[in-house]
Amino acid sequence: MSIPVFYEPNPIASPFLSEEESIHAHRVLRLKSGDPIFILNGIGQKFEAKIDQSTSKKTTFHLLKEIENSALPAYSIHLWIAPTKQMERMEWMVEKCAEFGIQSIGFFHSRYSERKEIKTHRLEKIVVSALKQSKNLFLPNIYPIISFKELVKQLSNKEHEQKLFAYISNPPSPSLSKSIQQNQAYHILIGPEGDFSTEESAALLASDWTPFSLGKAILRTETAGLAATHAIHLLHEN
Amino acid sequence: MSIPVFYEPNPIASPFLSEEESIHAHRVLRLKSGDPIFILNGIGQKFEAKIDQSTSKKTTFHLLKEIENSALPAYSIHLWIAPTKQMERMEWMVEKCAEFGIQSIGFFHSRYSERKEIKTHRLEKIVVSALKQSKNLFLPNIYPIISFKELVKQLSNKEHEQKLFAYISNPPSPSLSKSIQQNQAYHILIGPEGDFSTEESAALLASDWTPFSLGKAILRTETAGLAATHAIHLLHEN
């Protein structure tokens, strides 16, 4: 059996698993004192560790050694997306983006949004699970929903980061391969299924946001978020 | 309201909708005689049409004119994948591949497959729905499950098409961008979560199959199928 992997953000100061992770260790995997485990801290480090004691409330461990320590990648992807009506579609998109690797996923509501509220707890569990499965070392941040206006305002001071929004226009906007410079922090904005309103698009075009196209096919919102994330990774492939 | 789109493979010889499409036209959209619709035939044509009569058993129409007629793209993607245990994961992958555009999706079972059988009816409904939503003009073919051996044998005579399989190795195989020539028919083989067996990989490596890597992160089976499809499209972007 392969050695199980757990997530604990601060394994040096807090050498025990969360209640959720403990339940998994104790009830599902039935780990016992002395069993080997891996610990990810979600910010680039992976440790070898051994279980000290395991109950379904709290599993304690001690670290043996650090086996990976990765610097942040030279580029980062921040996805800002208007959530779909069916939350399931956002859940799988978050899982896939976390598998590919992403710095953060945040949500916004705009004029034609079908959903103005979301709960992030399930999404936080999904990114932890994708972290463990994908062997990535960085846990994506999940941000709660804010308004389109607030989001644009918050990002307005990020002058040295690349801000791009998916825009369906005729003639089509350039693709990401033509729009991005290498090794930047990218903010990718994906509007709701009903698209941005004319005023919203105009506000983005009038500021420092660059429109981009994802190709000829009309993609669903969640597919667009995934496609943009994947495209940026491919554009940084060695 | 935008004009609704329907799929009918042979609208000239059979100017009526299937029972499934008729139910949608009659009960959901409540279309009546004289209402305008679009018809996709799934092989490159789109027609303007008008409803003649609509019941939930059969909706008849007459074609007004052909408004799009697209030649097959210069490249085609044929995905062959070992289905995941949770059929839901295959369903969304099929939806996403159909949104991006794909020629066919077929299934196989191999030594470490978790699922040896699948029903394709739901997948056929999903690709029709993705066709209508994405504005693509070609309906992907869905093929039933066969064995790994049968699949490799069936494709062995396709000497002029590119055959590639996702392969996790150390050092990693080249990425798709380094493995594919432009404008080919691509057969992409994605193994089960438990991977190909040593014998299966050896058989592929010994024949005319080229191994490729999808990057550093370990992707789930369904994510790998989606990522390969999307990557090939991006490599053909103008």
CSV table of C-alpha atoms in Angstrom, one decimal:
chain,number,residue,atom,x,y,z
A,1,MET,CA,0.0,0.0,0.0
A,2,SER,CA,1.3,3.5,-0.8
A,3,ILE,CA,2.0,5.8,2.1
A,4,PRO,CA,-1.0,8.0,2.8
A,5,VAL,CA,-0.7,11.8,2.4
A,6,PHE,CA,-2.3,14.4,4.8
A,7,TYR,CA,-2.6,18.1,4.8
A,8,GLU,CA,-1.6,20.1,7.8
A,9,PRO,CA,-0.8,23.8,7.3
A,10,ASN,CA,1.6,24.0,10.2
A,11,PRO,CA,3.0,20.6,11.0
A,12,ILE,CA,6.0,21.9,13.0
A,13,ALA,CA,4.1,24.0,15.5
A,14,SER,CA,1.0,21.7,15.4
A,15,PRO,CA,2.0,18.1,14.9
A,16,PHE,CA,-1.5,16.7,14.7
A,17,LEU,CA,-4.2,16.3,12.1
A,18,SER,CA,-7.4,18.3,11.9
A,19,GLU,CA,-10.6,16.5,13.0
A,20,GLU,CA,-11.5,15.8,9.4
A,21,GLU,CA,-8.1,14.4,8.5
A,22,SER,CA,-8.1,12.4,11.8
A,23,ILE,CA,-11.4,10.7,10.9
A,24,HIS,CA,-9.9,9.7,7.6
A,25,ALA,CA,-6.7,8.4,9.2
A,26,HIS,CA,-8.4,6.6,12.0
A,27,ARG,CA,-11.7,5.3,10.6
A,28,VAL,CA,-10.9,4.8,6.9
A,29,LEU,CA,-7.2,4.0,6.8
A,30,ARG,CA,-7.1,2.6,10.4
A,31,LEU,CA,-3.6,4.0,11.0
A,32,LYS,CA,-1.9,3.0,14.2
A,33,SER,CA,1.1,4.3,16.2
A,34,GLY,CA,4.3,3.9,14.2
A,35,ASP,CA,2.6,3.9,10.7
A,36,PRO,CA,4.4,6.1,8.2
A,37,ILE,CA,2.6,9.1,6.6
A,38,PHE,CA,3.4,12.1,4.4
A,39,ILE,CA,2.4,15.6,5.4
A,40,LEU,CA,1.9,18.5,3.0
A,41,ASN,CA,1.8,22.0,4.4
A,42,GLY,CA,0.3,23.4,1.2
A,43,ILE,CA,3.0,26.1,0.8
A,44,GLY,CA,5.7,24.0,-0.9
A,45,GLN,CA,6.9,21.5,1.7
A,46,LYS,CA,6.4,17.7,2.0
A,47,PHE,CA,7.5,15.8,5.1
A,48,GLU,CA,7.9,12.2,6.1
A,49,ALA,CA,6.3,11.6,9.4
A,50,LYS,CA,5.2,8.8,11.8
A,51,ILE,CA,1.9,8.4,13.6
A,52,ASP,CA,2.2,8.7,17.4
A,53,GLN,CA,-1.4,8.2,18.4
A,54,SER,CA,-4.6,8.0,16.3
A,55,THR,CA,-8.2,8.6,17.5
A,56,SER,CA,-11.1,9.9,15.4
A,57,LYS,CA,-10.8,13.2,17.2
A,58,LYS,CA,-7.1,13.8,17.0
A,59,THR,CA,-4.2,12.1,15.3
A,60,THR,CA,-0.8,13.1,16.5
A,61,PHE,CA,2.4,12.5,14.5
A,62,HIS,CA,6.1,13.5,14.6
A,63,LEU,CA,8.0,14.7,11.6
A,64,LEU,CA,11.0,12.7,10.5
A,65,LYS,CA,12.3,14.8,7.7
A,66,GLU,CA,11.5,17.3,5.0
A,67,ILE,CA,11.5,15.5,1.6
A,68,GLU,CA,10.4,18.2,-0.7
A,69,ASN,CA,10.7,22.0,-0.5
A,70,SER,CA,9.6,23.8,-3.6
A,71,ALA,CA,9.8,27.6,-4.3
A,72,LEU,CA,6.7,29.2,-5.6
A,73,PRO,CA,6.4,28.8,-9.4
A,74,ALA,CA,7.6,31.8,-11.5
A,75,TYR,CA,4.0,32.5,-12.5
A,76,SER,CA,0.7,32.4,-10.7
A,77,ILE,CA,-2.9,32.1,-11.8
A,78,HIS,CA,-5.8,33.8,-10.0
A,79,LEU,CA,-9.1,32.8,-11.4
A,80,TRP,CA,-12.1,35.1,-10.7
A,81,ILE,CA,-15.4,33.6,-11.8
A,82,ALA,CA,-19.1,34.2,-11.7
A,83,PRO,CA,-20.5,31.0,-10.2
A,84,THR,CA,-22.9,28.9,-12.2
A,85,LYS,CA,-26.5,28.2,-11.0
A,86,GLN,CA,-25.6,24.5,-10.4
A,87,MET,CA,-22.9,24.5,-7.7
A,88,GLU,CA,-21.8,21.1,-8.9
A,89,ARG,CA,-20.3,22.7,-12.0
A,90,MET,CA,-18.1,25.0,-9.8
A,91,GLU,CA,-17.1,22.1,-7.6
A,92,TRP,CA,-15.7,20.1,-10.5
A,93,MET,CA,-14.0,23.1,-12.0
A,94,VAL,CA,-12.3,23.9,-8.7
A,95,GLU,CA,-11.1,20.3,-8.5
A,96,LYS,CA,-9.7,20.3,-12.0
A,97,CYS,CA,-8.0,23.7,-11.6
A,98,ALA,CA,-6.5,22.5,-8.3
A,99,GLU,CA,-5.2,19.4,-10.2
A,100,PHE,CA,-3.6,21.6,-12.9
A,101,GLY,CA,-2.3,23.9,-10.1
A,102,ILE,CA,-3.7,27.4,-9.4
A,103,GLN,CA,-2.9,30.1,-6.9
A,104,SER,CA,-6.4,31.2,-6.1
A,105,ILE,CA,-10.0,30.9,-7.1
A,106,GLY,CA,-12.4,33.8,-6.2
A,107,PHE,CA,-16.0,34.4,-7.0
A,108,PHE,CA,-18.0,37.5,-8.0
A,109,HIS,CA,-21.5,38.4,-8.9
A,110,SER,CA,-22.4,40.8,-11.7
A,111,ARG,CA,-25.5,42.1,-13.4
A,112,TYR,CA,-26.5,38.8,-15.2
A,113,SER,CA,-25.3,36.4,-12.5
A,114,GLU,CA,-27.5,33.5,-11.8
A,115,ARG,CA,-26.0,33.0,-8.4
A,116,LYS,CA,-25.2,35.7,-5.9
A,117,GLU,CA,-24.1,33.6,-3.0
A,118,ILE,CA,-21.9,30.6,-2.5
A,119,LYS,CA,-20.6,28.5,0.4
A,120,THR,CA,-16.9,27.9,0.2
A,121,HIS,CA,-16.5,25.1,2.8
A,122,ARG,CA,-17.0,22.2,0.3
A,123,LEU,CA,-14.7,23.9,-2.2
A,124,GLU,CA,-12.0,24.1,0.5
A,125,LYS,CA,-12.3,20.4,1.1
A,126,ILE,CA,-12.1,19.7,-2.6
A,127,VAL,CA,-8.8,21.6,-3.0
A,128,VAL,CA,-7.3,19.7,-0.1
A,129,SER,CA,-8.3,16.5,-1.6
A,130,ALA,CA,-6.9,17.5,-5.1
A,131,LEU,CA,-3.7,18.7,-3.4
A,132,LYS,CA,-3.1,15.2,-2.0
A,133,GLN,CA,-4.1,13.4,-5.2
A,134,SER,CA,-2.2,15.5,-7.7
A,135,LYS,CA,1.2,15.7,-5.9
A,136,ASN,CA,1.1,19.5,-6.2
A,137,LEU,CA,2.7,21.2,-3.3
A,138,PHE,CA,0.7,24.5,-3.1
A,139,LEU,CA,-2.9,24.6,-1.8
A,140,PRO,CA,-5.1,27.0,-3.8
A,141,ASN,CA,-6.8,29.8,-1.9
A,142,ILE,CA,-10.5,30.0,-2.2
A,143,TYR,CA,-12.0,33.4,-1.7
A,144,PRO,CA,-15.6,34.2,-0.9
A,145,ILE,CA,-18.0,36.0,-3.3
A,146,ILE,CA,-17.8,39.7,-3.8
A,147,SER,CA,-19.4,42.1,-6.3
A,148,PHE,CA,-18.0,42.8,-9.8
A,149,LYS,CA,-17.4,46.4,-8.8
A,150,GLU,CA,-15.6,45.5,-5.6
A,151,LEU,CA,-13.4,43.0,-7.4
A,152,VAL,CA,-12.4,45.4,-10.1
A,153,LYS,CA,-11.7,48.0,-7.4
A,154,GLN,CA,-9.6,45.6,-5.3
A,155,LEU,CA,-7.5,44.6,-8.3
A,156,SER,CA,-7.1,48.2,-9.6
A,157,ASN,CA,-3.8,48.7,-7.7
A,158,LYS,CA,-2.2,45.5,-9.1
A,159,GLU,CA,-0.5,47.4,-11.8
A,160,HIS,CA,2.3,44.9,-12.3
A,161,GLU,CA,0.1,41.9,-12.7
A,162,GLN,CA,-1.7,40.9,-15.9
A,163,LYS,CA,-5.4,41.3,-15.9
A,164,LEU,CA,-7.4,39.5,-18.6
A,165,PHE,CA,-11.1,38.8,-19.1
A,166,ALA,CA,-12.8,36.3,-21.4
A,167,TYR,CA,-14.7,38.3,-24.0
A,168,ILE,CA,-16.9,37.1,-26.8
A,169,SER,CA,-16.7,39.7,-29.6
A,170,ASN,CA,-16.7,40.0,-33.3
A,171,PRO,CA,-14.0,40.0,-34.5
A,172,PRO,CA,-12.7,37.7,-31.7
A,173,SER,CA,-10.2,39.0,-29.2
A,174,PRO,CA,-6.7,37.5,-29.3
A,175,SER,CA,-6.1,34.1,-27.7
A,176,LEU,CA,-4.2,33.8,-24.4
A,177,SER,CA,-1.1,32.7,-26.3
A,178,LYS,CA,-1.1,36.2,-27.9
A,179,SER,CA,-2.1,38.1,-24.9
A,180,ILE,CA,0.1,37.0,-22.0
A,181,GLN,CA,3.7,37.8,-21.2
A,182,GLN,CA,5.6,34.9,-19.6
A,183,ASN,CA,6.0,34.5,-15.8
A,184,GLN,CA,3.6,37.0,-14.5
A,185,ALA,CA,0.8,36.9,-11.9
A,186,TYR,CA,-2.3,36.5,-14.1
A,187,HIS,CA,-5.8,37.5,-13.0
A,188,ILE,CA,-8.3,35.8,-15.2
A,189,LEU,CA,-11.9,37.0,-15.1
A,190,ILE,CA,-14.7,34.8,-16.4
A,191,GLY,CA,-18.2,36.2,-16.6
A,192,PRO,CA,-21.6,34.5,-15.9
A,193,GLU,CA,-23.4,32.3,-18.4
A,194,GLY,CA,-25.5,35.4,-19.3
A,195,ASP,CA,-22.2,37.2,-19.9
A,196,PHE,CA,-21.0,40.6,-18.7
A,197,SER,CA,-23.4,43.5,-19.2
A,198,THR,CA,-22.5,46.1,-21.9
A,199,GLU,CA,-21.5,48.5,-19.0
A,200,GLU,CA,-19.4,45.9,-17.3
A,201,SER,CA,-17.5,45.0,-20.5
A,202,ALA,CA,-17.0,48.7,-21.3
A,203,ALA,CA,-15.6,49.4,-17.8
A,204,LEU,CA,-13.1,46.6,-18.2
A,205,LEU,CA,-12.1,47.6,-21.7
A,206,ALA,CA,-11.7,51.2,-20.6
A,207,SER,CA,-9.3,50.2,-17.7
A,208,ASP,CA,-6.2,48.0,-17.7
A,209,TRP,CA,-8.1,44.7,-18.4
A,210,THR,CA,-7.2,42.9,-21.7
A,211,PRO,CA,-9.9,40.9,-23.5
A,212,PHE,CA,-9.1,37.4,-24.6
A,213,SER,CA,-10.8,34.6,-26.6
A,214,LEU,CA,-10.9,30.9,-25.8
A,215,GLY,CA,-11.5,29.9,-29.4
A,216,LYS,CA,-14.5,29.4,-31.7
A,217,ALA,CA,-16.6,27.1,-29.6
A,218,ILE,CA,-18.9,28.6,-27.0
A,219,LEU,CA,-17.7,27.2,-23.7
A,220,ARG,CA,-19.8,27.0,-20.5
A,221,THR,CA,-18.6,29.2,-17.7
A,222,GLU,CA,-16.9,26.4,-15.8
A,223,THR,CA,-15.2,25.1,-18.9
A,224,ALA,CA,-13.9,28.5,-19.7
A,225,GLY,CA,-12.3,28.8,-16.2
A,226,LEU,CA,-10.7,25.4,-16.7
A,227,ALA,CA,-9.5,26.1,-20.2
A,228,ALA,CA,-7.9,29.4,-19.3
A,229,THR,CA,-6.0,27.8,-16.4
A,230,HIS,CA,-4.8,24.9,-18.5
A,231,ALA,CA,-3.8,27.2,-21.4
A,232,ILE,CA,-1.6,29.3,-19.2
A,233,HIS,CA,0.2,26.2,-17.9
A,234,LEU,CA,0.8,24.9,-21.4
A,235,LEU,CA,2.2,28.3,-22.4
A,236,HIS,CA,4.8,27.9,-19.6
A,237,GLU,CA,5.7,24.3,-20.5
A,238,ASN,CA,9.4,23.8,-21.1
B,1,MET,CA,-35.7,34.9,-26.9
B,2,SER,CA,-33.0,33.3,-28.9
B,3,ILE,CA,-34.1,30.7,-31.6
B,4,PRO,CA,-33.9,27.2,-30.2
B,5,VAL,CA,-31.5,24.7,-31.7
B,6,PHE,CA,-32.3,21.0,-32.4
B,7,TYR,CA,-30.3,18.0,-33.6
B,8,GLU,CA,-31.6,15.9,-36.4
B,9,PRO,CA,-29.1,13.8,-38.4
B,10,ASN,CA,-31.0,13.8,-41.6
B,11,PRO,CA,-33.4,16.8,-41.7
B,12,ILE,CA,-33.8,16.7,-45.5
B,13,ALA,CA,-35.1,13.1,-45.7
B,14,SER,CA,-36.7,13.1,-42.2
B,15,PRO,CA,-38.0,16.6,-41.5
B,16,PHE,CA,-39.2,15.8,-38.0
B,17,LEU,CA,-37.6,15.7,-34.5
B,18,SER,CA,-36.9,12.6,-32.5
B,19,GLU,CA,-39.2,11.8,-29.6
B,20,GLU,CA,-36.7,13.2,-27.1
B,21,GLU,CA,-36.2,16.4,-29.1
B,22,SER,CA,-40.0,16.6,-29.6
B,23,ILE,CA,-40.7,16.5,-25.9
B,24,HIS,CA,-38.3,19.3,-25.4
B,25,ALA,CA,-39.8,21.4,-28.2
B,26,HIS,CA,-43.4,20.7,-27.2
B,27,ARG,CA,-43.4,20.5,-23.4
B,28,VAL,CA,-40.5,22.7,-22.4
B,29,LEU,CA,-40.3,25.3,-25.1
B,30,ARG,CA,-44.0,25.1,-26.1
B,31,LEU,CA,-43.2,25.7,-29.7
B,32,LYS,CA,-46.1,26.1,-32.1
B,33,SER,CA,-46.7,25.9,-35.8
B,34,GLY,CA,-44.8,28.7,-37.6
B,35,ASP,CA,-42.1,29.1,-34.8
B,36,PRO,CA,-38.5,29.5,-36.1
B,37,ILE,CA,-35.9,26.9,-35.1
B,38,PHE,CA,-32.4,25.9,-36.1
B,39,ILE,CA,-31.5,22.4,-37.1
B,40,LEU,CA,-28.0,20.9,-36.8
B,41,ASN,CA,-27.3,17.7,-38.6
B,42,GLY,CA,-24.1,17.0,-36.6
B,43,ILE,CA,-22.0,16.7,-39.8
B,44,GLY,CA,-21.2,20.3,-40.5
B,45,GLN,CA,-24.6,21.8,-41.5
B,46,LYS,CA,-26.9,24.2,-39.8
B,47,PHE,CA,-30.3,25.0,-41.2
B,48,GLU,CA,-33.0,27.6,-40.6
B,49,ALA,CA,-36.4,25.9,-40.3
B,50,LYS,CA,-40.0,26.5,-39.2
B,51,ILE,CA,-42.2,24.2,-37.1
B,52,ASP,CA,-45.2,22.7,-38.9
B,53,GLN,CA,-46.8,20.8,-36.2
B,54,SER,CA,-45.6,20.0,-32.6
B,55,THR,CA,-46.8,17.2,-30.3
B,56,SER,CA,-44.8,15.5,-27.6
B,57,LYS,CA,-44.5,12.4,-29.9
B,58,LYS,CA,-43.4,14.1,-33.1
B,59,THR,CA,-42.5,17.6,-34.1
B,60,THR,CA,-42.4,18.2,-37.9
B,61,PHE,CA,-40.7,21.1,-39.5
B,62,HIS,CA,-39.7,22.4,-43.0
B,63,LEU,CA,-36.3,23.6,-43.8
B,64,LEU,CA,-36.0,27.2,-45.1
B,65,LYS,CA,-32.3,27.4,-45.9
B,66,GLU,CA,-28.8,26.2,-45.1
B,67,ILE,CA,-27.1,28.9,-43.1
B,68,GLU,CA,-23.8,27.1,-42.3
B,69,ASN,CA,-21.9,24.3,-44.0
B,70,SER,CA,-18.5,23.6,-42.6
B,71,ALA,CA,-15.9,21.2,-43.9
B,72,LEU,CA,-14.4,18.8,-41.4
B,73,PRO,CA,-11.4,20.4,-39.6
B,74,ALA,CA,-8.0,19.6,-40.9
B,75,TYR,CA,-7.2,17.5,-37.7
B,76,SER,CA,-9.3,15.1,-35.7
B,77,ILE,CA,-9.1,13.9,-32.1
B,78,HIS,CA,-10.1,10.4,-31.2
B,79,LEU,CA,-10.0,9.8,-27.4
B,80,TRP,CA,-9.8,6.2,-26.1
B,81,ILE,CA,-10.1,6.1,-22.4
B,82,ALA,CA,-10.4,3.5,-19.6
B,83,PRO,CA,-13.6,4.6,-17.8
B,84,THR,CA,-13.5,5.6,-14.2
B,85,LYS,CA,-15.4,3.8,-11.4
B,86,GLN,CA,-17.7,6.8,-11.0
B,87,MET,CA,-19.5,7.2,-14.3
B,88,GLU,CA,-20.2,10.8,-13.4
B,89,ARG,CA,-16.6,11.6,-14.0
B,90,MET,CA,-16.8,10.2,-17.5
B,91,GLU,CA,-20.0,12.1,-18.1
B,92,TRP,CA,-18.6,15.5,-17.4
B,93,MET,CA,-15.4,14.7,-19.4
B,94,VAL,CA,-17.5,13.8,-22.4
B,95,GLU,CA,-19.4,17.0,-22.0
B,96,LYS,CA,-16.2,19.1,-21.8
B,97,CYS,CA,-14.5,17.3,-24.7
B,98,ALA,CA,-17.7,17.8,-26.8
B,99,GLU,CA,-17.6,21.5,-25.9
B,100,PHE,CA,-14.0,21.8,-27.1
B,101,GLY,CA,-14.8,19.7,-30.1
B,102,ILE,CA,-13.8,16.1,-30.6
B,103,GLN,CA,-14.3,13.5,-33.4
B,104,SER,CA,-14.9,10.5,-31.2
B,105,ILE,CA,-14.7,9.1,-27.7
B,106,GLY,CA,-14.3,5.3,-27.2
B,107,PHE,CA,-13.8,3.2,-24.1
B,108,PHE,CA,-11.6,0.3,-23.3
B,109,HIS,CA,-10.9,-2.0,-20.3
B,110,SER,CA,-7.4,-3.1,-19.4
B,111,ARG,CA,-5.8,-5.1,-16.7
B,112,TYR,CA,-6.2,-2.6,-13.9
B,113,SER,CA,-9.5,-1.1,-15.0
B,114,GLU,CA,-12.0,-0.4,-12.3
B,115,ARG,CA,-14.9,-0.6,-14.7
B,116,LYS,CA,-15.3,-3.1,-17.5
B,117,GLU,CA,-18.8,-2.1,-18.7
B,118,ILE,CA,-20.4,1.2,-19.6
B,119,LYS,CA,-23.8,2.3,-21.0
B,120,THR,CA,-23.4,4.8,-23.7
B,121,HIS,CA,-27.0,6.1,-24.0
B,122,ARG,CA,-26.5,8.9,-21.4
B,123,LEU,CA,-23.2,9.9,-23.1
B,124,GLU,CA,-25.0,10.2,-26.4
B,125,LYS,CA,-27.5,12.5,-24.9
B,126,ILE,CA,-24.7,14.6,-23.4
B,127,VAL,CA,-22.9,15.1,-26.7
B,128,VAL,CA,-26.1,16.2,-28.4
B,129,SER,CA,-26.7,18.7,-25.7
B,130,ALA,CA,-23.1,20.0,-25.8
B,131,LEU,CA,-23.4,20.2,-29.6
B,132,LYS,CA,-26.3,22.5,-29.3
B,133,GLN,CA,-24.8,24.6,-26.6
B,134,SER,CA,-21.3,25.0,-27.9
B,135,LYS,CA,-22.3,26.0,-31.5
B,136,ASN,CA,-19.9,23.3,-32.8
B,137,LEU,CA,-21.2,21.7,-36.0
B,138,PHE,CA,-19.9,18.1,-35.6
B,139,LEU,CA,-21.4,15.6,-33.3
B,140,PRO,CA,-18.8,13.4,-31.6
B,141,ASN,CA,-19.1,9.7,-32.0
B,142,ILE,CA,-19.4,7.6,-28.8
B,143,TYR,CA,-18.1,4.1,-29.1
B,144,PRO,CA,-18.9,1.2,-26.8
B,145,ILE,CA,-16.3,-0.4,-24.6
B,146,ILE,CA,-13.8,-3.0,-26.0
B,147,SER,CA,-10.7,-4.6,-24.5
B,148,PHE,CA,-7.3,-3.0,-24.6
B,149,LYS,CA,-6.1,-5.8,-26.9
B,150,GLU,CA,-9.0,-5.4,-29.3
B,151,LEU,CA,-8.5,-1.6,-29.4
B,152,VAL,CA,-4.7,-1.9,-30.2
B,153,LYS,CA,-5.5,-4.4,-32.9
B,154,GLN,CA,-8.2,-2.3,-34.5
B,155,LEU,CA,-5.9,0.7,-34.7
B,156,SER,CA,-2.9,-1.2,-35.9
B,157,ASN,CA,-3.8,-0.6,-39.5
B,158,LYS,CA,-4.1,3.1,-39.1
B,159,GLU,CA,-0.5,3.7,-40.2
B,160,HIS,CA,-1.0,7.3,-41.3
B,161,GLU,CA,-2.7,8.5,-38.1
B,162,GLN,CA,-0.8,9.6,-35.0
B,163,LYS,CA,-1.2,7.2,-32.0
B,164,LEU,CA,-0.2,8.6,-28.6
B,165,PHE,CA,-0.6,7.3,-25.1
B,166,ALA,CA,-0.3,9.2,-21.8
B,167,TYR,CA,2.6,7.6,-19.9
B,168,ILE,CA,4.0,8.4,-16.5
B,169,SER,CA,7.7,7.7,-16.6
B,170,ASN,CA,11.0,8.9,-15.2
B,171,PRO,CA,12.4,10.9,-17.0
B,172,PRO,CA,9.0,12.1,-18.2
B,173,SER,CA,7.9,11.5,-21.8
B,174,PRO,CA,7.8,14.6,-24.1
B,175,SER,CA,4.7,16.8,-23.9
B,176,LEU,CA,2.1,16.8,-26.7
B,177,SER,CA,3.6,20.0,-28.1
B,178,LYS,CA,6.8,18.1,-28.8
B,179,SER,CA,5.1,14.9,-29.9
B,180,ILE,CA,2.5,15.8,-32.5
B,181,GLN,CA,2.7,16.9,-36.1
B,182,GLN,CA,0.1,19.4,-37.2
B,183,ASN,CA,-3.1,18.5,-38.9
B,184,GLN,CA,-3.3,14.8,-38.3
B,185,ALA,CA,-5.9,12.3,-37.1
B,186,TYR,CA,-4.8,11.8,-33.4
B,187,HIS,CA,-5.6,8.7,-31.4
B,188,ILE,CA,-5.1,9.5,-27.7
B,189,LEU,CA,-5.0,6.6,-25.3
B,190,ILE,CA,-5.6,7.3,-21.6
B,191,GLY,CA,-5.2,4.4,-19.1
B,192,PRO,CA,-7.2,3.6,-16.0
B,193,GLU,CA,-6.5,5.2,-12.6
B,194,GLY,CA,-4.4,2.2,-11.8
B,195,ASP,CA,-2.4,2.8,-15.0
B,196,PHE,CA,-1.5,0.4,-17.7
B,197,SER,CA,0.2,-2.8,-16.6
B,198,THR,CA,3.9,-3.2,-17.4
B,199,GLU,CA,3.0,-5.6,-20.2
B,200,GLU,CA,0.5,-3.2,-21.7
B,201,SER,CA,2.9,-0.2,-21.6
B,202,ALA,CA,5.6,-2.5,-23.1
B,203,ALA,CA,3.3,-3.6,-25.9
B,204,LEU,CA,2.5,0.1,-26.8
B,205,LEU,CA,6.1,1.2,-26.6
B,206,ALA,CA,7.1,-1.8,-28.9
B,207,SER,CA,4.6,-0.8,-31.5
B,208,ASP,CA,3.8,2.5,-33.2
B,209,TRP,CA,2.4,4.2,-30.1
B,210,THR,CA,4.2,7.3,-28.9
B,211,PRO,CA,4.3,8.1,-25.1
B,212,PHE,CA,3.5,11.6,-24.0
B,213,SER,CA,3.3,13.5,-20.7
B,214,LEU,CA,0.7,15.9,-19.5
B,215,GLY,CA,3.0,17.8,-17.1
B,216,LYS,CA,4.3,17.4,-13.5
B,217,ALA,CA,0.9,17.2,-11.7
B,218,ILE,CA,-0.7,13.8,-11.5
B,219,LEU,CA,-4.1,14.2,-13.2
B,220,ARG,CA,-7.1,12.0,-12.7
B,221,THR,CA,-8.1,9.9,-15.7
B,222,GLU,CA,-10.9,12.1,-16.8
B,223,THR,CA,-8.8,15.3,-16.3
B,224,ALA,CA,-6.1,13.7,-18.5
B,225,GLY,CA,-8.6,13.0,-21.3
B,226,LEU,CA,-9.8,16.6,-21.2
B,227,ALA,CA,-6.3,18.1,-20.9
B,228,ALA,CA,-5.0,16.2,-24.0
B,229,THR,CA,-8.1,17.2,-26.1
B,230,HIS,CA,-7.7,20.8,-25.1
B,231,ALA,CA,-3.9,20.8,-25.6
B,232,ILE,CA,-4.3,19.5,-29.2
B,233,HIS,CA,-6.8,22.3,-30.0
B,234,LEU,CA,-4.4,24.9,-28.6
B,235,LEU,CA,-1.6,23.6,-30.7
B,236,HIS,CA,-3.8,24.2,-33.8
B,237,GLU,CA,-4.8,27.7,-32.8
B,238,ASN,CA,-4.1,30.3,-35.5
